[in-house]
mmCIF file of C-alpha atoms in Angstrom:
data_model
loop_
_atom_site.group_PDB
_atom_site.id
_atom_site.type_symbol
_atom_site.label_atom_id
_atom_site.label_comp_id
_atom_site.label_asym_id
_atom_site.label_seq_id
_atom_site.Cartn_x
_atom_site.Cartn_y
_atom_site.Cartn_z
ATOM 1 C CA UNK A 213 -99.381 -59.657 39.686
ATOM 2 C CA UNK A 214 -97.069 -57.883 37.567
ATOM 3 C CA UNK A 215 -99.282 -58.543 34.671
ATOM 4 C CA UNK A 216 -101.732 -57.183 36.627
ATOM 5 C CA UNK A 217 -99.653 -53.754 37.285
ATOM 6 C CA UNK A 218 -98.440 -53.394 33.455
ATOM 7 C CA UNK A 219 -101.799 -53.916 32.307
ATOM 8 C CA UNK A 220 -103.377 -50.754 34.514
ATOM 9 C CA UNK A 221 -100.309 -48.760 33.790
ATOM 10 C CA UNK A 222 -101.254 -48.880 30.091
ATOM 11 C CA UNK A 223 -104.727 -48.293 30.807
ATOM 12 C CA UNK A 224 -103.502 -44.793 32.797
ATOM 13 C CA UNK A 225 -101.547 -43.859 30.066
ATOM 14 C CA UNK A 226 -104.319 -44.221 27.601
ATOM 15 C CA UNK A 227 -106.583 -42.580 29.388
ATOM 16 C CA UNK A 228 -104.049 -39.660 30.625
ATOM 17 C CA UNK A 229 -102.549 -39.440 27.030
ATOM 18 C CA UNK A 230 -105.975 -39.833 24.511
ATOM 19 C CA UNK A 231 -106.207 -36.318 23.685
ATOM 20 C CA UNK A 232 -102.794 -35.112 23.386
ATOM 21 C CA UNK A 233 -101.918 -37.796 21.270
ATOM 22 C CA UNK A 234 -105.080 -37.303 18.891
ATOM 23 C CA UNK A 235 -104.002 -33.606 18.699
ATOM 24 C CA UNK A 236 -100.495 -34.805 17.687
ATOM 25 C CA UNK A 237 -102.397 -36.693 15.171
ATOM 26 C CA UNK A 238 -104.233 -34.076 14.240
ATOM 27 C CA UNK A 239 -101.360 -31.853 13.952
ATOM 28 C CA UNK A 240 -99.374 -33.780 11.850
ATOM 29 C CA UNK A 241 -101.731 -34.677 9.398
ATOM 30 C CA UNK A 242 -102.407 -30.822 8.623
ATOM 31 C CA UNK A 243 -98.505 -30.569 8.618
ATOM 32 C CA UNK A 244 -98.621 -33.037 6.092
ATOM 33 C CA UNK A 245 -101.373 -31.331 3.838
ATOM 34 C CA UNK A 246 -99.336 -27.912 4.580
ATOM 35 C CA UNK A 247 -96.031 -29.292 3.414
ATOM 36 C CA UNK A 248 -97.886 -30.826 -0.392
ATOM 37 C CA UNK A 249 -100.452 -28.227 -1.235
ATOM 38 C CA UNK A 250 -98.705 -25.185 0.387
ATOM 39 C CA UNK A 251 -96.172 -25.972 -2.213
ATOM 40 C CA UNK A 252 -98.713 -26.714 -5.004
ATOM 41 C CA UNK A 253 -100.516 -23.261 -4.127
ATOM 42 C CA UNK A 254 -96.916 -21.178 -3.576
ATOM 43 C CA UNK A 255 -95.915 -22.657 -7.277
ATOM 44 C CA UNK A 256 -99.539 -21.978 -8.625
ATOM 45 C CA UNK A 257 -99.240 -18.076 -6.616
ATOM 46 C CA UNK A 258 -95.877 -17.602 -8.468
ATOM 47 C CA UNK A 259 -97.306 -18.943 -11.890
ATOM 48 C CA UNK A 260 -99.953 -16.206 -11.290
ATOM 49 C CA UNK A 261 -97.507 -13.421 -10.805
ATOM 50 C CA UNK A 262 -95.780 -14.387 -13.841
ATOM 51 C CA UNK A 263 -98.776 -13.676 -15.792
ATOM 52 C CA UNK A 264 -99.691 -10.706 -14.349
ATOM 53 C CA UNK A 265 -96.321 -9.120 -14.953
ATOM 54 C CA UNK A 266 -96.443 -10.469 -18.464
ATOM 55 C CA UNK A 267 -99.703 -8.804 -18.751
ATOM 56 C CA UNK A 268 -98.578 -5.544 -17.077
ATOM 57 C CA UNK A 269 -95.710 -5.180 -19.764
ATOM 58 C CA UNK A 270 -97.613 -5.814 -22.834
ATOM 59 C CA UNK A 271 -100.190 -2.844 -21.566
ATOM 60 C CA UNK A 272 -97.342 -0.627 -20.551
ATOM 61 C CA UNK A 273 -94.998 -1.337 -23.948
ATOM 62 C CA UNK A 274 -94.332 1.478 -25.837
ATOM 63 C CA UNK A 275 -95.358 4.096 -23.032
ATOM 64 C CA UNK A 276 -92.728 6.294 -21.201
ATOM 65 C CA UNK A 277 -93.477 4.524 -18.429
ATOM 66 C CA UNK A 278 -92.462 1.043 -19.436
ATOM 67 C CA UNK A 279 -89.562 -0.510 -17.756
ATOM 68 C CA UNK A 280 -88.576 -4.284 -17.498
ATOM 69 C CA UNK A 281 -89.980 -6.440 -14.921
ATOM 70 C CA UNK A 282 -88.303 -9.524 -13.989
ATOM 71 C CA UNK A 283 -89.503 -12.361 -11.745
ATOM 72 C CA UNK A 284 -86.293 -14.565 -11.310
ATOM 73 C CA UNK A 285 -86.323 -17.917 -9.241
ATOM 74 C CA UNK A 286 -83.938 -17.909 -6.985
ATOM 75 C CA UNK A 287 -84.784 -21.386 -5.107
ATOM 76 C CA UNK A 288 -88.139 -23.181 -5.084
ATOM 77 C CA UNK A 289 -89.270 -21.686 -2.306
ATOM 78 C CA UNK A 290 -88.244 -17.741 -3.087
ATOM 79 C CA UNK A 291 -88.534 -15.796 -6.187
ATOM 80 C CA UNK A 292 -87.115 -12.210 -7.246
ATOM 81 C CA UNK A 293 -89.094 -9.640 -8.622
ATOM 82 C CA UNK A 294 -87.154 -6.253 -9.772
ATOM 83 C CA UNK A 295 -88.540 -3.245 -11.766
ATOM 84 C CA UNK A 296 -85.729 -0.557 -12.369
ATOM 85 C CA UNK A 297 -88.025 2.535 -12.902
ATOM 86 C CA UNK A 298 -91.275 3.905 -12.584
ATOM 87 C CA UNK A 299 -91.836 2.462 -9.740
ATOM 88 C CA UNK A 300 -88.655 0.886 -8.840
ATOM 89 C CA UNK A 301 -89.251 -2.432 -6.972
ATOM 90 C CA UNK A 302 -86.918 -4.745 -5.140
ATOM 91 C CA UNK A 303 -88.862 -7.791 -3.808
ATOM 92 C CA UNK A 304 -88.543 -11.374 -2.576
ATOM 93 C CA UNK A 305 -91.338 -13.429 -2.382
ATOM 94 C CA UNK A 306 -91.063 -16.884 0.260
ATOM 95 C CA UNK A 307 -92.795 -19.981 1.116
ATOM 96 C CA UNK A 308 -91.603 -21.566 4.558
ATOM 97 C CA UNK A 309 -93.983 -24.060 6.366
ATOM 98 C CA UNK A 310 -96.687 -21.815 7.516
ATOM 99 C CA UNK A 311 -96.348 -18.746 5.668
ATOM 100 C CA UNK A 312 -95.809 -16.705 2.389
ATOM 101 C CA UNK A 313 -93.745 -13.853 2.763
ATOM 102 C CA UNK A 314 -93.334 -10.597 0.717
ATOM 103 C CA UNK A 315 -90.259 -8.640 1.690
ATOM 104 C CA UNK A 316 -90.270 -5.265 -0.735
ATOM 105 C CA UNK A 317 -89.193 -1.883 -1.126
ATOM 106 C CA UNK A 318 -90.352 0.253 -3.928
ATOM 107 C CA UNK A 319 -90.094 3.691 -4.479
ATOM 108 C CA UNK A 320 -91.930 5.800 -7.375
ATOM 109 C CA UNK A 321 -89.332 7.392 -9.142
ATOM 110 C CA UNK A 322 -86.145 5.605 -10.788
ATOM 111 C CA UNK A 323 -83.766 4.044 -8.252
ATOM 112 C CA UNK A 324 -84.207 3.101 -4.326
ATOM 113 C CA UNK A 325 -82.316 1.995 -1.574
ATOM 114 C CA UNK A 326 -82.895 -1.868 -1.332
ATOM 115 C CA UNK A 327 -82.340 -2.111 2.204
ATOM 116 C CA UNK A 328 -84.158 1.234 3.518
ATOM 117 C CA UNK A 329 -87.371 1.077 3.671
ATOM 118 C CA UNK A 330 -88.461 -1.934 3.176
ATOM 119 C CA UNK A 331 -91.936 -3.602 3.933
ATOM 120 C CA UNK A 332 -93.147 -6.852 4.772
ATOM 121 C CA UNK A 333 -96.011 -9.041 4.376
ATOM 122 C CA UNK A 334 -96.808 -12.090 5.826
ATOM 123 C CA UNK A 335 -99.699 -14.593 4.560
ATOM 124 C CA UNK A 336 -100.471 -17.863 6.463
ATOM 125 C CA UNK A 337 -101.125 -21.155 5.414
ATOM 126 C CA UNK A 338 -104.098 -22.818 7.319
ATOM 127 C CA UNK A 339 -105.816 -25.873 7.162
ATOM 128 C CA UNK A 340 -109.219 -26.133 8.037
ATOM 129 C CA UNK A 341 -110.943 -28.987 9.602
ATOM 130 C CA UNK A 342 -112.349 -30.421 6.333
ATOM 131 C CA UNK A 343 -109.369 -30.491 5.215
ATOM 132 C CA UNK A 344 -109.195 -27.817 2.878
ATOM 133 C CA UNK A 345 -105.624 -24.892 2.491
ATOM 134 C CA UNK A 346 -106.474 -21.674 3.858
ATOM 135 C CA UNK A 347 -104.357 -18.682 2.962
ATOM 136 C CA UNK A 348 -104.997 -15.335 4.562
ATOM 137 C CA UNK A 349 -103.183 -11.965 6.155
ATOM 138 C CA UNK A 350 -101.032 -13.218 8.992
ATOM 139 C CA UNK A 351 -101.227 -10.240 11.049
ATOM 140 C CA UNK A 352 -104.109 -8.011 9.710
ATOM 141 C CA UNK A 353 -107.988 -7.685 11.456
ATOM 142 C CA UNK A 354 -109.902 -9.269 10.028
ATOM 143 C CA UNK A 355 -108.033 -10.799 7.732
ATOM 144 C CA UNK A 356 -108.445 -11.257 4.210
ATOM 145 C CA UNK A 357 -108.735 -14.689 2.717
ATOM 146 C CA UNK A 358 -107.220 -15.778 -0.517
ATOM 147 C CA UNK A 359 -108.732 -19.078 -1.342
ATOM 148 C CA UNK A 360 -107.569 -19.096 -5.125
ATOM 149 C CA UNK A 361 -103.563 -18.048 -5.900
ATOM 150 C CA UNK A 362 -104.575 -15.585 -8.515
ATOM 151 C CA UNK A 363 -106.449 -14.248 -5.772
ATOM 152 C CA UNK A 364 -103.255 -13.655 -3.533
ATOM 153 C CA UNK A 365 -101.327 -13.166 -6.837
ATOM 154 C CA UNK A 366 -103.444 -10.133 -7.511
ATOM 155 C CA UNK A 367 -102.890 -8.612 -3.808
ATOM 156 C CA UNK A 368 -99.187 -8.468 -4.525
ATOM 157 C CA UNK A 369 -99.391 -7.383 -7.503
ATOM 158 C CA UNK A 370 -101.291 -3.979 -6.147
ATOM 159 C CA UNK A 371 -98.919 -3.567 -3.150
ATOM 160 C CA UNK A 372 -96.199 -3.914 -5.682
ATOM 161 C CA UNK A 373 -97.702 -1.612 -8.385
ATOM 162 C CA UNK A 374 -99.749 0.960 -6.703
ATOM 163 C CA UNK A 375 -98.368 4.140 -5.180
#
């Protein structure tokens, strides 16, 4: 009898429990593509920025306009990128879980208050059923999608850059 009792208990919770355990599942098997390629595409995104800067100083060297621009690691998950002059920049870009983060302040002339002012924009890390990262605006309608890092790389680099 107590067999009996154990062995419809077990049935209940299987059929009670099916579908919020396949979403856990679920869940934690796009956690687990989040956590490798989010990194993968954050390092790649960074990469990206790196070039464009380098890019941006060889076209502006020699001109009035040219100033240093640095892109400093600061952990593997945040880099700095500073401009001193024309425009000056302070930013911090961030990969946490979910999301890539831009925290900046700029300002056109030669010097700016780092912590007036400041802007920030938030990306998100999706996964879509097939299986395949996802990166688009967190908070913007519609959204933009940024399937390649250059893509994304190229986005911050205009928000950064352009009055």
């Amino acid at each position: 009898m107590a067999q009996e009792w154990i062995e419809n208990l077990a049935q209940d919770i299987k059929h009670r429990n099916r579908e919020v355990a396949e979403d856990y599942g679920r869940q934690q098997h796009y956690a687990g593509i989040l956590s490798t390629q989010g990194m993968e595409y954050y390092v790649a995104l960074v990469e990206c920025l790196q070039e464009n800067v380098d890019a941006l100083r060889s076209q502006l060297q020699g001109d009035s306009t040219s100033s240093d621009i640095s892109i400093q690691t600061i952990k593997a998950d945040e880099v700095k990128l500073t401009r001193s002059h024309f425009p000056w920049i302070d930013a911090r870009l961030t990969h946490h879980d979910d999301t890539i983060t831009l925290d900046y302040a700029k300002s056109p002339g030669t010097a700016g208050d780092p912590t007036l002012d400041r802007k920030t924009c938030s990306f998100a890390l999706r996964v879509t059923p097939g299986d395949i990262l996802s990166v688009q605006d967190a908070f913007a309608e519609p959204p933009q999608q940024y399937q390649r890092p250059e893509d994304l790389a190229r986005r911050i680099t205009e928000l950064l850059f352009f009055a």
